[in-house]
Structure formats: C-alpha cells, structure tokens
C-alpha cells in the first residue's frame, strides 16, 4: 500500500516559459535527489503570476517510488491583458471629422507579470454608433490554448455608410486564457453628408 504522497513544484526559468507547452528538464534521477518535498494533503497552490510543474511522489511501504506530474505545467495569472492600442489608419477628411471608410489597426499584448502570462484567448472588436452596435468581428486566428500567443495584431474597417454620427466608438474587448479581461475604446466623428 501507499505509505506517503508528497509534492514539489518546479518553476522553469523565465526564458523556458516563452511559448507553447513548458519544456521540463527534470528527470527521475533529479527528482530522486530533490529536497523540499512537502506532504500532499489534496490541494496544491501556485503563487499568483507564476508557472510551474507540479510533481507528486508516491512512496509505498517497501520504499518504492513513482512520480506523477502535470505534463503541460500550471499557470496562475492575475494580470489583465490591458496593453491595447487602437490606431486609425486613415487621415480625417477635415479637422477631426472622417467622411469615408476608416481602416484601423488593433495591437494587443498579454502583459507578462512575475514569470508568466497565460496567452491571448479572445479579441473582439465592436463598432458602436450612438451606443448601438453596427459592426463586429474578432482577431482570434492562432489563439489556441497551447499556442500561448502573447501579442496579436488585427486589421478591420469602419464602414462610413453604417456609422454617420458624431459619436462613433471602436471598442476592443480582450480575454486571456486565465480569464482576465480588458476593454479599450477609441471615439471619433463621421460626417458623410459634407
């Protein structure tokens, strides 16, 4: 039968935690010599904004050991992905008033805090005319969980015929894989009647 169960958390170096799944260099011989094992009571906590591999060491009454670990690692992240930039890629017709379709660029980054980030999950853009949605879309290509994408750039166009107003808003909503969210708005004016 089982004599004891212990755990140890291996925290990779920040440069190991660059992208994709973690790359663990911890072998069974390293684990056999590892100090710092703690009694496993059914719960293990990772400090906020840290990443790591959780290893369990199961020892039977005869002293035989087996190791179990989280293959892809664990990420605990609490930082919002609030590095959002919205740029209008077209100059206004006069002053600060736009009259034609306006292409725009969105740049988003999941901020690295501590030694990790979870990666971008969802980037949604919405065009609001006087508070009412007229257009929407996403910049989600390549944002699968295992990819752990840290930065994404997307391009779209505000259509003039749908948005003739003094109150046009481009809203970008971002969610990362840890569930942290951020929103950014850019407001401008259209006049298609001039």
CSV table of C-alpha atoms in Angstrom, one decimal:
chain,number,residue,atom,x,y,z
A,1,UNK,CA,0.0,0.0,0.0
A,2,UNK,CA,0.9,3.7,-0.2
A,3,UNK,CA,3.0,5.0,2.7
A,4,UNK,CA,3.1,8.7,1.8
A,5,UNK,CA,2.3,11.1,-1.0
A,6,UNK,CA,4.4,14.3,-1.4
A,7,UNK,CA,4.6,17.2,-3.9
A,8,UNK,CA,7.2,19.5,-5.2
A,9,UNK,CA,6.8,22.5,-7.7
A,10,UNK,CA,9.4,23.1,-10.3
A,11,UNK,CA,9.4,26.6,-11.6
A,12,UNK,CA,11.0,27.0,-15.0
A,13,UNK,CA,13.4,29.8,-15.8
A,14,UNK,CA,11.6,32.8,-17.5
A,15,UNK,CA,13.3,32.0,-20.8
A,16,UNK,CA,11.9,28.4,-20.7
A,17,UNK,CA,8.4,29.9,-20.4
A,18,UNK,CA,8.5,31.6,-23.7
A,19,UNK,CA,5.7,30.0,-25.7
A,20,UNK,CA,3.7,26.8,-26.0
A,21,UNK,CA,3.8,24.0,-23.5
A,22,UNK,CA,6.6,24.0,-20.9
A,23,UNK,CA,9.7,22.1,-21.6
A,24,UNK,CA,10.7,20.3,-18.4
A,25,UNK,CA,14.2,19.1,-18.0
A,26,UNK,CA,13.5,17.4,-14.7
A,27,UNK,CA,14.4,13.7,-14.9
A,28,UNK,CA,13.6,10.9,-12.4
A,29,UNK,CA,17.2,10.9,-11.1
A,30,UNK,CA,16.9,14.6,-10.4
A,31,UNK,CA,13.6,14.0,-8.6
A,32,UNK,CA,15.1,11.2,-6.5
A,33,UNK,CA,17.7,13.8,-5.2
A,34,UNK,CA,15.3,16.7,-5.0
A,35,UNK,CA,14.9,18.3,-1.5
A,36,UNK,CA,11.9,20.3,-0.5
A,37,UNK,CA,9.1,17.7,-1.0
A,38,UNK,CA,6.0,18.6,1.1
A,39,UNK,CA,3.2,16.4,2.3
A,40,UNK,CA,0.4,16.3,-0.2
A,41,UNK,CA,-3.0,16.9,1.6
A,42,UNK,CA,-5.2,17.0,-1.5
A,43,UNK,CA,-4.5,20.6,-2.6
A,44,UNK,CA,-1.5,22.4,-4.2
A,45,UNK,CA,-1.3,26.2,-4.7
A,46,UNK,CA,0.7,28.1,-7.2
A,47,UNK,CA,1.5,31.7,-6.2
A,48,UNK,CA,-0.1,34.4,-8.4
A,49,UNK,CA,1.7,35.2,-11.7
A,50,UNK,CA,3.8,32.1,-11.5
A,51,UNK,CA,4.1,29.0,-13.6
A,52,UNK,CA,5.4,25.6,-12.9
A,53,UNK,CA,5.2,21.8,-13.0
A,54,UNK,CA,3.6,20.0,-10.0
A,55,UNK,CA,5.2,16.7,-9.2
A,56,UNK,CA,3.8,14.1,-6.9
A,57,UNK,CA,6.0,11.4,-5.3
A,58,UNK,CA,4.1,8.4,-4.2
A,59,UNK,CA,6.1,6.0,-1.9
A,60,UNK,CA,4.8,2.6,-0.9
A,61,UNK,CA,5.6,0.8,2.3
A,62,UNK,CA,8.5,-1.0,0.7
A,63,UNK,CA,10.1,2.3,-0.3
A,64,UNK,CA,9.4,2.1,-4.0
A,65,UNK,CA,8.7,5.5,-5.6
A,66,UNK,CA,6.6,6.6,-8.5
A,67,UNK,CA,6.4,10.2,-9.9
A,68,UNK,CA,3.4,11.9,-11.5
A,69,UNK,CA,3.4,15.4,-13.0
A,70,UNK,CA,1.4,18.0,-14.8
A,71,UNK,CA,2.6,17.4,-18.4
A,72,UNK,CA,1.9,20.9,-19.7
A,73,UNK,CA,2.5,22.8,-16.5
A,74,UNK,CA,0.3,25.0,-14.5
A,75,UNK,CA,-0.1,28.8,-14.9
A,76,UNK,CA,-1.5,31.1,-12.2
A,77,UNK,CA,-2.0,34.6,-13.7
A,78,UNK,CA,-3.9,37.6,-12.3
A,79,UNK,CA,-2.8,40.4,-14.7
A,80,UNK,CA,-5.3,41.8,-17.2
A,81,UNK,CA,-4.2,41.8,-20.9
A,82,UNK,CA,-4.6,45.6,-20.9
A,83,UNK,CA,-1.8,46.5,-23.4
A,84,UNK,CA,-4.3,47.5,-26.1
A,85,UNK,CA,-3.6,50.1,-28.9
A,86,UNK,CA,-6.2,51.2,-31.5
A,87,UNK,CA,-4.9,53.2,-34.4
A,88,UNK,CA,-7.0,54.8,-37.2
A,89,UNK,CA,-5.1,54.1,-40.4
A,90,UNK,CA,-6.7,56.9,-42.4
A,91,UNK,CA,-6.5,60.7,-42.1
A,92,UNK,CA,-9.7,62.6,-41.4
A,93,UNK,CA,-11.3,64.5,-44.3
A,94,UNK,CA,-11.2,67.8,-42.4
A,95,UNK,CA,-10.0,68.6,-38.9
A,96,UNK,CA,-11.0,65.5,-36.8
A,97,UNK,CA,-14.1,64.5,-38.9
A,98,UNK,CA,-14.0,61.4,-41.1
A,99,UNK,CA,-16.1,61.0,-44.2
A,100,UNK,CA,-15.2,57.7,-45.8
A,101,UNK,CA,-14.5,54.2,-44.7
A,102,UNK,CA,-11.7,54.1,-42.0
A,103,UNK,CA,-9.4,51.2,-41.7
A,104,UNK,CA,-8.0,50.6,-38.2
A,105,UNK,CA,-5.3,48.5,-36.6
A,106,UNK,CA,-5.6,46.9,-33.2
A,107,UNK,CA,-2.4,45.7,-31.3
A,108,UNK,CA,-2.9,43.6,-28.1
A,109,UNK,CA,-0.4,42.1,-25.7
A,110,UNK,CA,-0.9,39.8,-22.7
A,111,UNK,CA,1.2,41.5,-20.1
A,112,UNK,CA,3.9,39.3,-18.6
A,113,UNK,CA,3.9,39.7,-14.8
A,114,UNK,CA,6.0,37.7,-12.4
A,115,UNK,CA,7.4,34.9,-14.6
A,116,UNK,CA,4.5,34.2,-16.8
A,117,UNK,CA,1.4,35.0,-18.9
A,118,UNK,CA,-1.4,32.7,-20.0
A,119,UNK,CA,-1.7,33.9,-23.6
A,120,UNK,CA,-4.5,35.7,-25.5
A,121,UNK,CA,-7.8,33.8,-25.9
A,122,UNK,CA,-10.3,36.2,-27.4
A,123,UNK,CA,-10.0,39.6,-29.1
A,124,UNK,CA,-13.4,41.1,-30.1
A,125,UNK,CA,-13.9,44.4,-31.8
A,126,UNK,CA,-17.3,46.3,-32.0
A,127,UNK,CA,-18.3,49.5,-33.8
A,128,UNK,CA,-20.9,51.5,-31.9
A,129,UNK,CA,-22.8,54.3,-33.5
A,130,UNK,CA,-24.6,56.4,-30.8
A,131,UNK,CA,-24.3,53.4,-28.5
A,132,UNK,CA,-25.8,50.9,-30.9
A,133,UNK,CA,-23.7,48.1,-32.5
A,134,UNK,CA,-23.3,48.4,-36.3
A,135,UNK,CA,-20.3,46.1,-36.9
A,136,UNK,CA,-18.3,43.5,-35.0
A,137,UNK,CA,-15.6,40.8,-35.5
A,138,UNK,CA,-12.7,39.0,-33.9
A,139,UNK,CA,-8.9,38.8,-34.3
A,140,UNK,CA,-8.7,35.2,-33.0
A,141,UNK,CA,-6.7,33.4,-35.6
A,142,UNK,CA,-4.0,31.3,-34.0
A,143,UNK,CA,-5.2,31.9,-30.4
A,144,UNK,CA,-5.5,28.3,-29.4
A,145,UNK,CA,-4.7,27.5,-25.8
A,146,UNK,CA,-1.4,25.6,-26.5
A,147,UNK,CA,-0.1,28.4,-28.7
A,148,UNK,CA,0.1,30.8,-25.7
A,149,UNK,CA,0.1,33.8,-28.1
A,150,UNK,CA,1.4,36.9,-26.2
A,151,UNK,CA,0.8,39.5,-28.9
A,152,UNK,CA,-1.7,39.9,-31.8
A,153,UNK,CA,-2.3,42.5,-34.5
A,154,UNK,CA,-5.5,42.8,-36.4
A,155,UNK,CA,-6.9,45.0,-39.1
A,156,UNK,CA,-10.6,45.9,-39.9
A,157,UNK,CA,-12.5,48.8,-41.4
A,158,UNK,CA,-15.2,51.1,-40.0
A,159,UNK,CA,-17.8,51.4,-42.8
A,160,UNK,CA,-18.9,55.1,-43.3
A,161,UNK,CA,-22.4,54.2,-44.6
A,162,UNK,CA,-23.2,52.4,-41.3
A,163,UNK,CA,-21.7,54.9,-38.9
A,164,UNK,CA,-22.6,58.5,-39.9
A,165,UNK,CA,-22.6,60.1,-36.4
A,166,UNK,CA,-20.8,62.4,-34.0
A,167,UNK,CA,-20.3,59.5,-31.7
A,168,UNK,CA,-18.6,56.5,-33.2
A,169,UNK,CA,-16.7,54.1,-30.9
A,170,UNK,CA,-14.3,51.3,-31.7
A,171,UNK,CA,-14.4,49.0,-28.7
A,172,UNK,CA,-11.9,46.2,-28.2
A,173,UNK,CA,-12.6,43.6,-25.6
A,174,UNK,CA,-9.7,41.1,-24.7
A,175,UNK,CA,-9.7,38.0,-22.6
A,176,UNK,CA,-6.7,35.8,-21.8
A,177,UNK,CA,-6.7,32.1,-21.1
A,178,UNK,CA,-6.7,32.8,-17.3
A,179,UNK,CA,-10.0,34.6,-17.7
A,180,UNK,CA,-8.5,38.1,-17.1
A,181,UNK,CA,-10.2,40.8,-19.3
A,182,UNK,CA,-9.6,44.3,-20.5
A,183,UNK,CA,-11.5,46.8,-22.7
A,184,UNK,CA,-10.4,49.9,-24.7
A,185,UNK,CA,-12.4,52.4,-26.6
A,186,UNK,CA,-11.5,54.9,-29.3
A,187,UNK,CA,-14.1,57.6,-30.2
A,188,UNK,CA,-14.3,59.7,-33.4
A,189,UNK,CA,-16.7,61.6,-35.6
A,190,UNK,CA,-18.2,60.9,-39.0
A,191,UNK,CA,-19.9,63.3,-41.4
A,192,UNK,CA,-20.7,61.6,-44.7
A,193,UNK,CA,-23.1,64.5,-45.9
A,194,UNK,CA,-20.5,67.2,-46.4
